[in-house]
Short mmCIF file of C-alpha atoms in Angstrom, two decimals:
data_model
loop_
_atom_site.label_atom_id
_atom_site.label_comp_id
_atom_site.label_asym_id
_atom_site.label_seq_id
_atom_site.Cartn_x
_atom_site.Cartn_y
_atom_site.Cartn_z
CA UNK A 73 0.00 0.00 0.00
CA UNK A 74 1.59 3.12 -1.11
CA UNK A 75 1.92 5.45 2.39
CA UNK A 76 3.57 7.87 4.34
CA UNK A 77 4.54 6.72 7.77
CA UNK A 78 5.20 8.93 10.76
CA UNK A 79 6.69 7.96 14.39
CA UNK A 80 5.36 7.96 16.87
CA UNK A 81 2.11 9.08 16.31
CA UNK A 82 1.71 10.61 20.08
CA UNK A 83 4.62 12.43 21.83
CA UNK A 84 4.75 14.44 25.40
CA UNK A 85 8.27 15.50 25.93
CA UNK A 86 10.21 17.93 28.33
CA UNK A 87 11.45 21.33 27.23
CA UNK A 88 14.88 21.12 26.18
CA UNK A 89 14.97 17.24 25.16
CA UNK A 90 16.17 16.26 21.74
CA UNK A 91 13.53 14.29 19.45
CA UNK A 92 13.46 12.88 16.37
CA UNK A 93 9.69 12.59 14.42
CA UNK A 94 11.08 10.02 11.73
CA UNK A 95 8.47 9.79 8.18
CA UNK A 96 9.39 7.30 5.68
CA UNK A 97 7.40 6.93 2.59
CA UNK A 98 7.39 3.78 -0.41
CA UNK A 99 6.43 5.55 -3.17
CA UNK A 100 9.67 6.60 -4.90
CA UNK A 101 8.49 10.38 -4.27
CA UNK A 102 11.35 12.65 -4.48
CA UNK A 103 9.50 15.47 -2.95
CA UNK A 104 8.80 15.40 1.17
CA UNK A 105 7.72 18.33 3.38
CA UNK A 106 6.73 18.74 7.09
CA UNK A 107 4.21 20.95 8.25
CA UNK A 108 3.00 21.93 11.73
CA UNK A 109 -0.68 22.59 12.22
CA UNK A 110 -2.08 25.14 14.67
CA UNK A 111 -5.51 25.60 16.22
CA UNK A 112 -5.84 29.29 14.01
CA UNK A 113 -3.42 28.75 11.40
CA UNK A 114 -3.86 26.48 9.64
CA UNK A 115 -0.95 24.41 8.21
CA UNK A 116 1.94 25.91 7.96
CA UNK A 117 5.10 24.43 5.65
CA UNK A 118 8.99 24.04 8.00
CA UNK A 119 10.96 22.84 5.56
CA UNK A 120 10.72 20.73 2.23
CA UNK A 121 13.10 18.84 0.38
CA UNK A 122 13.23 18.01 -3.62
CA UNK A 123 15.51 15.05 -3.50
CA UNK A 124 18.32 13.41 -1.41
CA UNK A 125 20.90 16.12 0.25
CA UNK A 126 17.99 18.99 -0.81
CA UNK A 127 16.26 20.62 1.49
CA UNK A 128 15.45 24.12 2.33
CA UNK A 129 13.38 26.16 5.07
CA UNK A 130 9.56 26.90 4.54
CA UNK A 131 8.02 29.42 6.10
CA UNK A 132 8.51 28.63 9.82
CA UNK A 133 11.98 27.03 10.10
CA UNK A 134 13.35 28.21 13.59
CA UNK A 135 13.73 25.11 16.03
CA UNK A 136 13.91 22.55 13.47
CA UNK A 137 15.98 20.23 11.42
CA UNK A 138 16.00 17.93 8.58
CA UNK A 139 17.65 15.96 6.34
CA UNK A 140 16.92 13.72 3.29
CA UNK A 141 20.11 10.74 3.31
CA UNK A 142 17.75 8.33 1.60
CA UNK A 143 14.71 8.95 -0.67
CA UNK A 144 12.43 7.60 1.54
CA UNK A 145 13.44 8.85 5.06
CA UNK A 146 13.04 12.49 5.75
CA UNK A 147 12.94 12.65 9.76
CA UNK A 148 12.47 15.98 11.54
CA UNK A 149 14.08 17.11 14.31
CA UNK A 150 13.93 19.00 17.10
CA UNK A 151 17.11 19.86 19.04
CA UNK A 152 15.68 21.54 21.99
CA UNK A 153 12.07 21.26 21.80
CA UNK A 154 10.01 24.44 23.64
CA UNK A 155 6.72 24.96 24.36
CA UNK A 156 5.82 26.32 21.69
CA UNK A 157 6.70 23.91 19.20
CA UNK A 158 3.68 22.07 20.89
CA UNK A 159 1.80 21.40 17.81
CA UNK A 160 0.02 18.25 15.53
CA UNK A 161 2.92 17.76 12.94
CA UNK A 162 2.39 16.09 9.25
CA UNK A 163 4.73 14.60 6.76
CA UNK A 164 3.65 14.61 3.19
CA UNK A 165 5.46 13.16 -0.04
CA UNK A 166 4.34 14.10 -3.68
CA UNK A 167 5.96 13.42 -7.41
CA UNK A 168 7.99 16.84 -8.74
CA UNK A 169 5.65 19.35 -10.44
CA UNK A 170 2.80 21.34 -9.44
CA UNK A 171 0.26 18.49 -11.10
CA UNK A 172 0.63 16.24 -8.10
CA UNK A 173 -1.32 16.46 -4.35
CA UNK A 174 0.66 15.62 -1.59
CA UNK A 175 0.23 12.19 -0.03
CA UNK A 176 0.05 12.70 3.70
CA UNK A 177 1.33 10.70 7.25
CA UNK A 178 -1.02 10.57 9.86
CA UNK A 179 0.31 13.29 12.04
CA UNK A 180 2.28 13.38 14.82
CA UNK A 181 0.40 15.03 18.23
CA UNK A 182 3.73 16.86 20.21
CA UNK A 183 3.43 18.14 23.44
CA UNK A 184 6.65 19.87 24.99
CA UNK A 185 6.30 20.61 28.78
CA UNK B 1220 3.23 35.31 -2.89
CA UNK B 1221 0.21 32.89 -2.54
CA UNK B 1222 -2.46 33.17 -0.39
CA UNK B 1223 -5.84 31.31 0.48
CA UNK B 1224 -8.30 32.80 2.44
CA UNK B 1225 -11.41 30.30 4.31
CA UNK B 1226 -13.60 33.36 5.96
CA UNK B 1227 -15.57 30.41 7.79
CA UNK B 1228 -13.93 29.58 10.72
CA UNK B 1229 -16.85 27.34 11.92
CA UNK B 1230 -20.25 26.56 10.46
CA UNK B 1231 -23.27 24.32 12.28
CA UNK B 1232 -25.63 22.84 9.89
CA UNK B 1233 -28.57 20.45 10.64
CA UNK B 1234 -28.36 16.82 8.96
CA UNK B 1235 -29.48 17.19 5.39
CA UNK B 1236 -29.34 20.69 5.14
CA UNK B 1237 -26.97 22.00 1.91
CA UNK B 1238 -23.82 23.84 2.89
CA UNK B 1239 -21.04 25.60 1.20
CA UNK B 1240 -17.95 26.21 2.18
CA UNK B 1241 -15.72 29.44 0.49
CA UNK B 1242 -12.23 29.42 -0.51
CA UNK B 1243 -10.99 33.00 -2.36
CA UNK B 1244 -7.28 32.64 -3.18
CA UNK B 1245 -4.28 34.57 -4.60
CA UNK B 1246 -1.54 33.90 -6.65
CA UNK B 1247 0.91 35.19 -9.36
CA UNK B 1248 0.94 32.37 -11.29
CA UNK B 1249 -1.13 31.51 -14.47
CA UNK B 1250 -0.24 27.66 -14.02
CA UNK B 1251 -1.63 26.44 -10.52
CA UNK B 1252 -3.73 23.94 -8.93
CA UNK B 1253 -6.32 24.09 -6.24
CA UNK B 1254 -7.16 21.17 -3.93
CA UNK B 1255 -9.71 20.39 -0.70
CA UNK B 1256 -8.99 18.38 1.95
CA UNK B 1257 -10.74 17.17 4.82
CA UNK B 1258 -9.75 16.62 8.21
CA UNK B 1259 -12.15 14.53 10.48
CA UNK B 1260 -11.67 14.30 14.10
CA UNK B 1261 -9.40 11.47 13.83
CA UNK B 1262 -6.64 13.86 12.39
CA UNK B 1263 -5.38 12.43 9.50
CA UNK B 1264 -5.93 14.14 6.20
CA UNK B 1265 -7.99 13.23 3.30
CA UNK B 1266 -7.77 14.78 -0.34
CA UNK B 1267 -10.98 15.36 -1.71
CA UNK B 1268 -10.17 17.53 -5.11
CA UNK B 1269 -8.09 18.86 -7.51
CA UNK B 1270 -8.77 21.53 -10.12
CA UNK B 1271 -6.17 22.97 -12.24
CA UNK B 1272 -6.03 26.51 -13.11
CA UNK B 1273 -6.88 26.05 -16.97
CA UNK B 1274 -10.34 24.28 -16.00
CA UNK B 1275 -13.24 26.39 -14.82
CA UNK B 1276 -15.84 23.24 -15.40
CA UNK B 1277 -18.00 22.40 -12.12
CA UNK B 1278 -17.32 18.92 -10.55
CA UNK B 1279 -19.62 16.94 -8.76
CA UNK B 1280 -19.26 13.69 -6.91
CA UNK B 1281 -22.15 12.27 -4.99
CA UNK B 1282 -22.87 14.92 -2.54
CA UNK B 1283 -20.03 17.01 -3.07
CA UNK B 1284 -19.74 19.82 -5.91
CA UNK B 1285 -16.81 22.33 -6.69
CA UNK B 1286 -17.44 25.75 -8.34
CA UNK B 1287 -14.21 26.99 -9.45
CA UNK B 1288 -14.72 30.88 -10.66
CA UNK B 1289 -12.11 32.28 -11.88
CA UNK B 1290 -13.34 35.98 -12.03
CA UNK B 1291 -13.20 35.72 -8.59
CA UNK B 1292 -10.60 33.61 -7.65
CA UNK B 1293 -13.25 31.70 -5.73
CA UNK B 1294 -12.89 27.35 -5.68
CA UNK B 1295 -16.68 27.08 -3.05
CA UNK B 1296 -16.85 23.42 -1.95
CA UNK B 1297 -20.88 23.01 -1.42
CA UNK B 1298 -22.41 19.21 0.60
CA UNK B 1299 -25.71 18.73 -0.31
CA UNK B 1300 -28.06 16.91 2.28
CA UNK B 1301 -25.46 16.95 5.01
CA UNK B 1302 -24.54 14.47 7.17
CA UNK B 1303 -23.05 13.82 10.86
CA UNK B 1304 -20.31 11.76 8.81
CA UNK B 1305 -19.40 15.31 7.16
CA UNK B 1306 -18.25 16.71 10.32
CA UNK B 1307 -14.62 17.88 10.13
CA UNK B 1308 -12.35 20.96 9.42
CA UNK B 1309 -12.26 21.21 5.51
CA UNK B 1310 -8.90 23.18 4.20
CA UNK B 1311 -8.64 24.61 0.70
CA UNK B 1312 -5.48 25.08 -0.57
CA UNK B 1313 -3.94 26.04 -3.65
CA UNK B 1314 -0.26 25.41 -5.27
CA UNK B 1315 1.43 27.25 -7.88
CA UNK B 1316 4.04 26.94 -10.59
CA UNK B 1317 7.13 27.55 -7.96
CA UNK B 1318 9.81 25.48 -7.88
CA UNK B 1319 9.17 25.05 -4.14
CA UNK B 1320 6.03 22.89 -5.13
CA UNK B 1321 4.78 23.93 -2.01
CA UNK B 1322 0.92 23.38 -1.13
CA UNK B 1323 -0.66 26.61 0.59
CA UNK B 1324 -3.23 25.93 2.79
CA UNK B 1325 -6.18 28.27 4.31
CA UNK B 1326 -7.00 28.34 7.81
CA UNK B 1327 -9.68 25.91 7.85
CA UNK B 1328 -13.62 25.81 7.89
CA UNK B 1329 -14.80 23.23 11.23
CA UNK B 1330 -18.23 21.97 9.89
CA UNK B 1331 -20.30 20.06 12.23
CA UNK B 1332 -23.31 18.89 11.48
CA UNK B 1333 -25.69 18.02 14.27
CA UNK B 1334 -28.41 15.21 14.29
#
């Protein structure tokens, strides 16, 4: 089944404490992306990726960090999560080219204390 | 830069009453594509539509139709004969010819129907 995966899926961690939200998708997309959604906002784009050793900030970067070793691994990470980064996170793949939807994870629910 | 606007924040409908939802968007580009998604409680996201930028025909699937105007740079998702299974925050969102293929989303419209 072609699919996004995200781990975990729930997440309640203590200011300051690296994590890692790993996504992994099978269908050979060379496009990934993670976005945060916020009751209010919407979903908002941190950073994308067009292939392997790509990637580039969206529009709300600060506190985060990717990278794309593999084409179907594109883990975020926070280094010292805060507060505010308390948020339902999503990990979408898609071909190249404006055509194609994204194909979205489940979400990720993180709560920083 | 692109922009989607969802003036709903919330609606309340009664089962099997019609509803529309608005999406007015903006964008430099002549290529684009516009898409709905739905969100029920559950979380996860579900694509519902696209519509490219070239194609200003209505769609309609079951109880769903799209009117995609592009006068007004309106793409209205309407349910006809709601139900409780409609309830969910519905996101329009539109992406253009950049090479950042990014997807733009509104804010959101939370439609819950009520038995």
């Amino acid at each position: 089944e072609a699919q996004v995966t995200q781990n975990p899926r729930y997440l309640i961690t203590v200011t300051g404490k690296k994590l890692t939200v790993t996504c992994s998708q099978n269908m050979n997309h060379e496009y990934m992306s993670w976005y945060r959604q916020d009751p209010g906002l919407g979903l908002r784009q941190i950073y994308y990726s067009m292939n392997v050793e790509v990637t580039d900030k969206g529009d709300v970067p600060e506190g985060y960090k990717v990278s794309r070793k593999e084409k179907r691994n594109f883990p975020l990470i926070l280094e010292s999560p805060s507060p505010n980064q308390t948020s339902l996170y999503f990990c979408a793949s898609s071909q190249r080219g404006s055509y194609y939807g994204y194909t979205f994870g489940s979400g990720t629910r993180l709560t920083v204390v | 830069a692109q922009k989607v606007t969802q003036a709903q924040t919330e609606i309340s409908v009664v089962e099997k009453e019609d509803v529309t939802l608005d999406c007015v968007y903006e964008t430099r580009d002549t290529t684009y594509y516009l898409f709905w998604y739905k969100q029920p409680p559950s979380g996860e996201l579900v694509f519902l539509i696209r519509r490219n930028s070239f194609d200003e025909q209505n769609e309609i699937s079951g109880r769903y139709s799209w009117n995609f105007q592009k006068s007004t740079s309106s793409f209205n998702f309407t349910i006809t004969a709601s139900q409780v299974v409609d309830s969910a925050v519905y996101f329009c969102a539109l992406k253009g010819g950049g090479s950042n293929y990014k997807l733009t989303f509104g804010k959101g419209t939370l439609l819950t129907v009520n038995p």
